[in-house]
Amino acid sequence: MASLLLLLALLAVASAPATAAGRPLAHREVLPNGIVLLVAERPAIPIVAVRVLHRAGAVFDPAGREGLANLTGTVLTRGAGTRSGQEIDAAIEFVGGRLEAGAGRDGLTVSLAVLAKDVRLGLDLLADVVLRPKFPEAEVKRKVAEIQAAIQRSEESPEVVAARALSRLLFPGHPYATPVEGTRESVGRLGRDDVVKFWGEFVRPDSTIIAMVGAVTAAQARREILARFGAWPRPGGTPPTPPSPPVGMAAGSETVKRDLTQATIVLGRQAVNQRHPDYYPLTVASYILGGGSASRLYARVRDEGGLAYAVFSYLAPGKYGASFRVSAQTRNQEVPRVTRIFEEELARMARTPVGERELELAKAYLIGSFPLRLDTSAKVADFIVAVEELGLGLDYADRYRERIGQVTAADVQRVAMRYFDPGDFHRVVVGQPP
């Protein structure tokens, strides 16, 4: 979700590492033990950004152990090899670098950023964290307590409560229905043995992508990565895969009563990710509907009605499932009115072709703002591991802009007819609606 919201930033054009049509963003090769190595050479930038993505996100949490991937990510850097967590912090901070780890819905990521002259030290620390984590018992217990406290605080946010309730309706019985961080109860059941088992089962070379971006050549990257990860043995069997999300459920609704002056409304339904051809016209349709201050929902709900400060729609794609969501916060008594406007505008998108001007404005924004995803080495590293994991191809940046540019008004209407039927949307309200 956050990656999509980045598109709602500035329109300034930044330099992408490769903009020539047909030129891949990075060198790609598969190492003998199955690691996919991606290298984007940016010799003018004296920093090297590294991403290590393991197919070990929250979608692989065992039932009753929700939050395990997240906990594993938080303790990876708290002791590894011969160093304690404090010694790892001191070593990376001494060279002005950064070494972090964390888990999302689909993957567990270790991130490194160092000056090019310190890349060997950085990679030594990174290899320890990935291959030789110690998971100290005291650190695991401390992180469990911190995560439980953070979950409790987050439950005071109506936006978070609404998003979690909608996910339960969208993906019942699937891991996407549960927050990445788990629940206070599930996290309370986790211990060091769970973390060690999860890391041993899911962190393996044949489901790992390593991306290096910056002042490094492909030959240097291959040599340095092989020296540290080349002896990592590939286990037998194939990497685990999560279950598919359920489909064909009837739309549901939930009201979470909270003593608030503003109500949070969220409507949502399952959608498609970047591997589906409908993704591109659906992206344009979403922008026209609620993607910014020129959108239809913004005009009716905020400008004309004065009903909400913020209103928006967006696609939330994941590797194993996706959703399309519409949301706003409004006064409790206005919930029926804002919901009705949502339904009217969703139906209008399917009933009537969008105008040429709003179509071209949406496409120009989506294409023009795309380079913002690639204006730093860190963003390039995140981007290329994401397109590799989704199997989009390293020429995806060019194809994204090309496909958005090809979207017609008829395409927008076609996907709106398929995905914007108000009767298909699950609904959640947090507040005191009438």
Short mmCIF file of C-alpha atoms in Angstrom, two decimals:
data_model
loop_
_atom_site.label_atom_id
_atom_site.label_comp_id
_atom_site.label_asym_id
_atom_site.label_seq_id
_atom_site.Cartn_x
_atom_site.Cartn_y
_atom_site.Cartn_z
CA MET A 1 0.00 0.00 0.00
CA ALA A 2 2.74 2.40 0.98
CA SER A 3 4.51 1.89 -2.33
CA LEU A 4 1.38 2.98 -4.16
CA LEU A 5 0.88 6.03 -2.02
CA LEU A 6 4.36 7.20 -2.95
CA LEU A 7 2.90 8.01 -6.35
CA LEU A 8 0.90 10.78 -4.73
CA ALA A 9 4.03 12.84 -4.20
CA LEU A 10 5.84 15.42 -6.30
CA LEU A 11 5.87 15.54 -10.09
CA ALA A 12 9.55 16.35 -10.45
CA VAL A 13 11.39 14.06 -12.84
CA ALA A 14 14.42 12.32 -11.39
CA SER A 15 17.07 10.30 -13.15
CA ALA A 16 16.24 6.61 -13.34
CA PRO A 17 19.12 4.18 -13.68
CA ALA A 18 17.90 3.02 -17.04
CA THR A 19 15.29 4.70 -19.17
CA ALA A 20 16.24 3.53 -22.62
CA ALA A 21 13.47 1.32 -23.94
CA GLY A 22 14.30 -2.36 -23.67
CA ARG A 23 17.29 -1.87 -21.36
CA PRO A 24 16.93 -3.88 -18.13
CA LEU A 25 17.33 -2.10 -14.83
CA ALA A 26 19.93 -4.53 -13.56
CA HIS A 27 22.21 -7.43 -14.36
CA ARG A 28 20.65 -10.75 -13.28
CA GLU A 29 22.14 -14.16 -12.65
CA VAL A 30 21.31 -17.24 -10.60
CA LEU A 31 24.13 -18.49 -8.36
CA PRO A 32 24.80 -22.25 -8.06
CA ASN A 33 22.87 -22.56 -4.79
CA GLY A 34 19.79 -20.82 -6.22
CA ILE A 35 20.31 -17.26 -5.00
CA VAL A 36 19.16 -14.71 -7.56
CA LEU A 37 21.73 -11.90 -7.75
CA LEU A 38 20.70 -8.53 -9.20
CA VAL A 39 23.23 -5.75 -9.74
CA ALA A 40 22.43 -2.18 -10.85
CA GLU A 41 25.66 -0.30 -11.47
CA ARG A 42 25.53 3.40 -10.55
CA PRO A 43 29.23 4.36 -10.55
CA ALA A 44 28.60 8.07 -9.94
CA ILE A 45 27.02 7.37 -6.55
CA PRO A 46 29.62 6.35 -3.87
CA ILE A 47 27.07 4.36 -1.86
CA VAL A 48 26.12 0.72 -2.13
CA ALA A 49 22.58 -0.30 -1.19
CA VAL A 50 21.93 -3.99 -0.67
CA ARG A 51 18.63 -5.81 -0.24
CA VAL A 52 18.29 -9.44 0.73
CA LEU A 53 14.72 -10.67 0.27
CA HIS A 54 13.69 -14.05 1.63
CA ARG A 55 10.33 -15.61 0.78
CA ALA A 56 9.54 -15.68 4.48
CA GLY A 57 6.85 -13.09 5.20
CA ALA A 58 3.83 -13.15 7.47
CA VAL A 59 1.90 -15.14 4.86
CA PHE A 60 3.93 -18.13 6.08
CA ASP A 61 3.10 -17.67 9.77
CA PRO A 62 1.76 -20.95 11.22
CA ALA A 63 -1.83 -20.91 12.47
CA GLY A 64 -1.87 -19.68 16.06
CA ARG A 65 1.64 -18.21 15.67
CA GLU A 66 0.68 -15.02 13.78
CA GLY A 67 3.41 -12.39 14.03
CA LEU A 68 6.23 -14.94 13.87
CA ALA A 69 7.81 -13.62 10.67
CA ASN A 70 7.67 -10.09 12.05
CA LEU A 71 9.29 -11.15 15.33
CA THR A 72 11.99 -13.06 13.43
CA GLY A 73 12.79 -9.94 11.41
CA THR A 74 13.07 -7.73 14.46
CA VAL A 75 15.59 -9.98 16.23
CA LEU A 76 17.79 -10.87 13.22
CA THR A 77 20.21 -8.02 13.90
CA ARG A 78 20.23 -8.46 17.69
CA GLY A 79 23.19 -10.80 17.66
CA ALA A 80 24.89 -12.75 14.87
CA GLY A 81 28.21 -14.49 14.26
CA THR A 82 30.62 -13.45 16.99
CA ARG A 83 28.92 -10.10 17.65
CA SER A 84 26.15 -9.08 19.99
CA GLY A 85 23.40 -6.78 18.80
CA GLN A 86 25.17 -3.80 20.36
CA GLU A 87 28.43 -4.75 18.64
CA ILE A 88 26.66 -5.01 15.26
CA ASP A 89 25.14 -1.55 15.83
CA ALA A 90 28.54 -0.11 16.79
CA ALA A 91 30.33 -1.64 13.80
CA ILE A 92 27.88 -0.32 11.22
CA GLU A 93 27.48 3.07 12.87
CA PHE A 94 31.29 3.51 13.01
CA VAL A 95 31.32 3.67 9.18
CA GLY A 96 28.12 5.70 8.95
CA GLY A 97 26.16 2.81 7.46
CA ARG A 98 22.82 1.23 8.15
CA LEU A 99 21.83 -2.40 8.63
CA GLU A 100 18.19 -3.28 9.30
CA ALA A 101 15.82 -6.21 9.02
CA GLY A 102 12.07 -6.65 9.03
CA ALA A 103 9.21 -8.66 7.61
CA GLY A 104 6.17 -7.75 5.55
CA ARG A 105 3.23 -9.77 4.31
CA ASP A 106 5.18 -11.66 1.64
CA GLY A 107 8.87 -11.41 2.48
CA LEU A 108 11.54 -10.91 5.09
CA THR A 109 14.10 -8.27 4.13
CA VAL A 110 17.58 -7.38 5.35
CA SER A 111 18.74 -3.94 4.18
CA LEU A 112 22.28 -2.55 4.08
CA ALA A 113 23.59 0.86 3.03
CA VAL A 114 27.29 1.76 3.23
CA LEU A 115 29.86 3.86 1.45
CA ALA A 116 31.48 1.91 -1.36
CA LYS A 117 34.81 1.84 0.50
CA ASP A 118 33.13 0.02 3.40
CA VAL A 119 31.15 -2.49 1.38
CA ARG A 120 33.21 -5.49 2.51
CA LEU A 121 32.61 -4.72 6.18
CA GLY A 122 28.94 -4.17 5.48
CA LEU A 123 28.62 -7.46 3.62
CA ASP A 124 30.42 -9.31 6.43
CA LEU A 125 27.84 -8.01 8.90
CA LEU A 126 25.01 -8.76 6.48
CA ALA A 127 26.19 -12.34 5.97
CA ASP A 128 26.36 -12.91 9.72
CA VAL A 129 22.80 -11.62 10.14
CA VAL A 130 21.43 -13.77 7.32
CA LEU A 131 23.42 -16.96 7.91
CA ARG A 132 24.44 -16.94 11.58
CA PRO A 133 21.80 -15.15 13.68
CA LYS A 134 21.90 -15.98 17.39
CA PHE A 135 18.38 -14.94 18.41
CA PRO A 136 19.29 -14.31 22.06
CA GLU A 137 16.51 -15.37 24.40
CA ALA A 138 16.50 -12.05 26.25
CA GLU A 139 16.20 -10.11 22.98
CA VAL A 140 13.30 -12.29 21.81
CA LYS A 141 11.43 -11.68 25.07
CA ARG A 142 12.14 -7.94 24.90
CA LYS A 143 10.89 -7.72 21.32
CA VAL A 144 7.75 -9.70 22.16
CA ALA A 145 6.91 -7.15 24.84
CA GLU A 146 7.65 -4.22 22.50
CA ILE A 147 5.49 -5.65 19.71
CA GLN A 148 2.59 -6.33 22.07
CA ALA A 149 2.77 -2.73 23.30
CA ALA A 150 2.86 -1.44 19.73
CA ILE A 151 -0.18 -3.56 18.80
CA GLN A 152 -2.09 -2.15 21.78
CA ARG A 153 -1.23 1.41 20.74
CA SER A 154 -2.24 0.74 17.14
CA GLU A 155 -5.68 -0.41 18.26
CA GLU A 156 -6.37 3.20 19.24
CA SER A 157 -6.15 4.23 15.58
CA PRO A 158 -9.53 4.01 13.79
CA GLU A 159 -7.76 3.75 10.41
CA VAL A 160 -5.78 0.72 11.57
CA VAL A 161 -8.83 -0.89 13.17
CA ALA A 162 -10.84 -0.38 9.97
CA ALA A 163 -8.07 -1.75 7.74
CA ARG A 164 -7.70 -4.86 9.90
CA ALA A 165 -11.45 -5.48 9.95
CA LEU A 166 -11.63 -5.12 6.17
CA SER A 167 -8.74 -7.56 5.68
CA ARG A 168 -10.64 -10.14 7.74
CA LEU A 169 -13.64 -9.73 5.43
CA LEU A 170 -11.54 -9.78 2.25
CA PHE A 171 -9.38 -12.81 3.04
CA PRO A 172 -11.24 -15.03 5.54
CA GLY A 173 -9.16 -18.00 6.61
CA HIS A 174 -6.10 -16.77 4.72
CA PRO A 175 -2.94 -15.32 6.33
CA TYR A 176 -3.65 -11.94 4.65
CA ALA A 177 -6.59 -11.64 7.05
CA THR A 178 -4.19 -11.26 10.00
CA PRO A 179 -1.94 -8.25 10.67
CA VAL A 180 1.74 -8.74 9.87
CA GLU A 181 2.57 -8.02 13.48
CA GLY A 182 0.06 -10.61 14.71
CA THR A 183 -2.21 -10.09 17.68
CA ARG A 184 -1.25 -9.51 21.30
CA GLU A 185 -2.38 -13.05 22.08
CA SER A 186 -0.55 -14.76 19.21
CA VAL A 187 2.66 -12.81 19.80
CA GLY A 188 2.47 -13.68 23.49
CA ARG A 189 2.70 -17.35 22.57
CA LEU A 190 5.94 -16.90 20.60
CA GLY A 191 9.38 -17.80 21.90
CA ARG A 192 12.93 -18.33 20.71
CA ASP A 193 12.24 -21.91 19.57
CA ASP A 194 9.52 -20.64 17.21
CA VAL A 195 11.90 -18.06 15.73
CA VAL A 196 14.72 -20.56 15.22
CA LYS A 197 12.35 -23.04 13.56
CA PHE A 198 10.82 -20.40 11.26
CA TRP A 199 14.24 -19.07 10.20
CA GLY A 200 15.50 -22.61 9.53
CA GLU A 201 12.47 -23.53 7.44
CA PHE A 202 11.97 -20.42 5.34
CA VAL A 203 15.34 -18.66 5.05
CA ARG A 204 17.01 -20.68 2.30
CA PRO A 205 19.14 -19.74 -0.72
CA ASP A 206 16.75 -20.94 -3.40
CA SER A 207 14.06 -18.50 -2.24
CA THR A 208 16.45 -15.58 -1.70
CA ILE A 209 17.07 -12.53 -3.88
CA ILE A 210 20.11 -10.31 -3.31
CA ALA A 211 20.23 -6.91 -4.99
CA MET A 212 23.26 -4.61 -5.00
CA VAL A 213 22.88 -1.06 -6.31
CA GLY A 214 25.50 1.68 -6.48
CA ALA A 215 29.26 1.93 -7.01
CA VAL A 216 29.79 -1.75 -7.63
CA THR A 217 30.25 -3.77 -10.81
CA ALA A 218 28.51 -7.03 -11.57
CA ALA A 219 31.84 -8.86 -11.36
CA GLN A 220 32.64 -7.33 -7.95
CA ALA A 221 29.18 -8.11 -6.66
CA ARG A 222 29.37 -11.73 -7.82
CA ARG A 223 32.79 -12.18 -6.20
CA GLU A 224 31.78 -10.63 -2.87
CA ILE A 225 28.44 -12.44 -2.64
CA LEU A 226 29.89 -15.81 -3.60
CA ALA A 227 32.63 -15.38 -0.99
CA ARG A 228 30.03 -14.99 1.74
CA PHE A 229 26.95 -16.88 0.51
CA GLY A 230 28.36 -19.34 -2.02
CA ALA A 231 28.76 -22.17 0.53
CA TRP A 232 25.19 -21.74 1.83
CA PRO A 233 23.73 -25.16 0.98
CA ARG A 234 20.45 -25.51 -0.85
CA PRO A 235 18.10 -27.77 1.15
CA GLY A 236 16.16 -30.60 -0.40
CA GLY A 237 12.64 -30.15 -1.70
CA THR A 238 11.02 -27.00 -2.99
CA PRO A 239 10.37 -23.83 -0.99
CA PRO A 240 7.00 -23.78 0.79
CA THR A 241 4.10 -21.93 -0.79
CA PRO A 242 1.16 -20.35 1.05
CA PRO A 243 -2.50 -21.17 0.39
CA SER A 244 -4.44 -19.20 -2.20
CA PRO A 245 -6.92 -16.59 -0.95
CA PRO A 246 -10.58 -17.69 -0.93
CA VAL A 247 -12.74 -16.43 -3.78
CA GLY A 248 -16.44 -16.04 -4.41
CA MET A 249 -17.43 -14.83 -0.94
CA ALA A 250 -20.53 -12.68 -0.52
CA ALA A 251 -19.85 -9.09 0.48
CA GLY A 252 -19.91 -8.54 4.23
CA SER A 253 -20.02 -5.58 6.57
CA GLU A 254 -18.82 -4.74 10.06
CA THR A 255 -19.35 -1.78 12.33
CA VAL A 256 -16.83 -1.24 15.10
CA LYS A 257 -18.40 1.01 17.68
CA ARG A 258 -16.01 3.62 19.01
CA ASP A 259 -16.76 6.82 20.92
CA LEU A 260 -15.39 9.13 18.23
CA THR A 261 -16.69 12.31 16.59
CA GLN A 262 -15.40 11.15 13.18
CA ALA A 263 -16.21 7.85 11.55
CA THR A 264 -13.80 5.95 9.32
CA ILE A 265 -15.40 4.29 6.30
CA VAL A 266 -13.58 1.68 4.24
CA LEU A 267 -15.00 -0.24 1.30
CA GLY A 268 -12.97 -2.96 -0.37
CA ARG A 269 -12.95 -5.99 -2.59
CA GLN A 270 -10.36 -8.41 -3.94
CA ALA A 271 -8.55 -7.21 -7.05
CA VAL A 272 -5.47 -8.12 -9.12
CA ASN A 273 -1.75 -7.46 -8.91
CA GLN A 274 0.79 -6.39 -11.52
CA ARG A 275 0.85 -9.81 -13.19
CA HIS A 276 -2.73 -9.42 -14.43
CA PRO A 277 -3.41 -7.33 -17.58
CA ASP A 278 -6.33 -5.61 -15.83
CA TYR A 279 -3.90 -4.07 -13.32
CA TYR A 280 -2.97 -1.18 -15.61
CA PRO A 281 -6.44 0.07 -16.59
CA LEU A 282 -7.52 -0.54 -12.99
CA THR A 283 -4.66 1.67 -11.80
CA VAL A 284 -5.85 4.45 -14.10
CA ALA A 285 -9.47 3.92 -13.04
CA SER A 286 -8.50 4.11 -9.37
CA TYR A 287 -6.64 7.36 -9.92
CA ILE A 288 -9.60 8.94 -11.70
CA LEU A 289 -11.98 7.75 -8.99
CA GLY A 290 -10.01 8.71 -5.89
CA GLY A 291 -6.31 9.07 -6.62
CA GLY A 292 -5.75 12.74 -5.85
CA SER A 293 -7.17 16.24 -5.57
CA ALA A 294 -8.46 16.09 -9.17
CA SER A 295 -10.36 12.86 -8.58
CA ARG A 296 -14.12 12.41 -8.69
CA LEU A 297 -14.45 11.41 -5.03
CA TYR A 298 -12.33 14.34 -3.88
CA ALA A 299 -14.51 16.73 -5.88
CA ARG A 300 -17.82 15.41 -4.56
CA VAL A 301 -16.96 14.42 -0.99
CA ARG A 302 -14.57 17.21 -0.06
CA ASP A 303 -14.91 20.15 -2.46
CA GLU A 304 -18.66 20.06 -3.09
CA GLY A 305 -19.93 18.37 0.06
CA GLY A 306 -17.40 19.48 2.68
CA LEU A 307 -17.88 16.02 4.13
CA ALA A 308 -14.32 14.86 4.66
CA TYR A 309 -10.81 16.18 4.85
CA ALA A 310 -9.36 13.19 3.00
CA VAL A 311 -10.94 10.68 0.65
CA PHE A 312 -9.12 8.29 -1.62
CA SER A 313 -9.06 4.97 -3.46
CA TYR A 314 -6.12 2.72 -4.13
CA LEU A 315 -4.96 -0.72 -5.21
CA ALA A 316 -3.12 -2.77 -2.61
CA PRO A 317 -1.32 -5.54 -4.54
CA GLY A 318 0.44 -8.44 -2.84
CA LYS A 319 2.16 -11.46 -4.30
CA TYR A 320 -0.61 -13.87 -3.29
CA GLY A 321 -3.62 -11.56 -3.40
CA ALA A 322 -4.68 -7.98 -3.94
CA SER A 323 -7.43 -5.59 -2.94
CA PHE A 324 -9.00 -2.37 -4.14
CA ARG A 325 -10.10 0.02 -1.38
CA VAL A 326 -12.03 3.27 -1.02
CA SER A 327 -11.83 5.20 2.23
CA ALA A 328 -12.76 8.45 3.97
CA GLN A 329 -13.26 9.92 7.42
CA THR A 330 -16.37 11.97 8.02
CA ARG A 331 -18.74 13.08 10.76
CA ASN A 332 -20.71 10.18 12.22
CA GLN A 333 -24.05 11.46 10.94
CA GLU A 334 -22.68 11.77 7.39
CA VAL A 335 -21.71 8.11 7.04
CA PRO A 336 -24.80 7.21 4.97
CA ARG A 337 -24.30 10.20 2.66
CA VAL A 338 -20.60 9.54 2.03
CA THR A 339 -21.26 5.84 1.50
CA ARG A 340 -23.94 6.70 -1.03
CA ILE A 341 -21.51 8.96 -2.92
CA PHE A 342 -18.99 6.10 -2.98
CA GLU A 343 -21.60 3.82 -4.51
CA GLU A 344 -22.76 6.42 -7.05
CA GLU A 345 -19.25 7.18 -8.24
CA LEU A 346 -18.24 3.52 -8.44
CA ALA A 347 -21.33 2.81 -10.53
CA ARG A 348 -20.76 5.88 -12.74
CA MET A 349 -17.29 4.64 -13.65
CA ALA A 350 -18.86 1.46 -15.02
CA ARG A 351 -21.86 3.13 -16.64
CA THR A 352 -20.23 6.01 -18.54
CA PRO A 353 -16.83 6.25 -20.27
CA VAL A 354 -14.41 8.62 -18.56
CA GLY A 355 -13.67 11.91 -20.28
CA GLU A 356 -10.61 12.32 -22.47
CA ARG A 357 -9.17 15.09 -20.29
CA GLU A 358 -9.37 13.21 -16.99
CA LEU A 359 -8.03 10.07 -18.71
CA GLU A 360 -4.99 11.90 -20.08
CA LEU A 361 -4.43 13.72 -16.78
CA ALA A 362 -4.41 10.41 -14.89
CA LYS A 363 -2.04 8.72 -17.33
CA ALA A 364 0.30 11.73 -17.40
CA TYR A 365 0.49 11.73 -13.62
CA LEU A 366 1.08 7.99 -13.30
CA ILE A 367 3.75 7.99 -16.00
CA GLY A 368 5.38 11.27 -14.94
CA SER A 369 5.64 10.36 -11.28
CA PHE A 370 6.99 6.86 -11.91
CA PRO A 371 10.69 7.93 -11.82
CA LEU A 372 10.17 8.94 -8.19
CA ARG A 373 10.20 5.23 -7.40
CA LEU A 374 13.76 5.07 -8.68
CA ASP A 375 15.45 8.30 -7.61
CA THR A 376 17.73 6.74 -4.98
CA SER A 377 19.84 3.60 -4.87
CA ALA A 378 17.72 2.30 -1.98
CA LYS A 379 14.52 2.70 -4.00
CA VAL A 380 16.11 0.98 -6.99
CA ALA A 381 17.14 -1.93 -4.76
CA ASP A 382 13.63 -2.23 -3.35
CA PHE A 383 12.13 -1.99 -6.83
CA ILE A 384 14.26 -4.64 -8.53
CA VAL A 385 13.80 -7.21 -5.76
CA ALA A 386 10.04 -6.59 -5.94
CA VAL A 387 9.83 -7.05 -9.73
CA GLU A 388 12.03 -10.14 -9.47
CA GLU A 389 9.88 -11.66 -6.74
CA LEU A 390 6.70 -10.98 -8.72
CA GLY A 391 8.27 -12.27 -11.94
CA LEU A 392 7.64 -8.99 -13.77
CA GLY A 393 10.99 -8.81 -15.57
CA LEU A 394 13.73 -6.23 -15.20
CA ASP A 395 12.33 -4.15 -18.08
CA TYR A 396 9.18 -3.60 -16.03
CA ALA A 397 9.79 0.13 -15.58
CA ASP A 398 9.54 0.66 -19.33
CA ARG A 399 6.60 -1.71 -19.73
CA TYR A 400 4.67 -0.08 -16.86
CA ARG A 401 4.83 3.31 -18.55
CA GLU A 402 4.02 1.77 -21.92
CA ARG A 403 1.00 -0.12 -20.60
CA ILE A 404 -0.37 2.87 -18.70
CA GLY A 405 0.06 4.96 -21.85
CA GLN A 406 -2.00 2.44 -23.85
CA VAL A 407 -5.03 2.52 -21.53
CA THR A 408 -8.18 3.83 -23.25
CA ALA A 409 -11.51 5.07 -21.93
CA ALA A 410 -13.02 1.77 -23.05
CA ASP A 411 -10.41 -0.13 -20.99
CA VAL A 412 -11.28 1.92 -17.91
CA GLN A 413 -14.97 1.28 -18.36
CA ARG A 414 -14.38 -2.43 -18.91
CA VAL A 415 -12.44 -2.89 -15.65
CA ALA A 416 -14.89 -0.64 -13.80
CA MET A 417 -17.71 -2.92 -14.92
CA ARG A 418 -15.74 -5.88 -13.60
CA TYR A 419 -14.34 -4.47 -10.34
CA PHE A 420 -16.51 -1.47 -9.34
CA ASP A 421 -19.91 -3.05 -8.74
CA PRO A 422 -20.85 -1.50 -5.35
CA GLY A 423 -22.63 -4.71 -4.39
CA ASP A 424 -19.33 -6.59 -4.43
CA PHE A 425 -17.65 -4.38 -1.85
CA HIS A 426 -17.15 -5.31 1.79
CA ARG A 427 -17.83 -2.40 4.15
CA VAL A 428 -16.35 -1.39 7.49
CA VAL A 429 -17.23 1.62 9.64
CA VAL A 430 -15.38 2.55 12.82
CA GLY A 431 -17.17 5.17 14.91
CA GLN A 432 -20.79 5.90 15.87
CA PRO A 433 -22.76 5.87 12.60
CA PRO A 434 -26.55 6.56 12.83
#
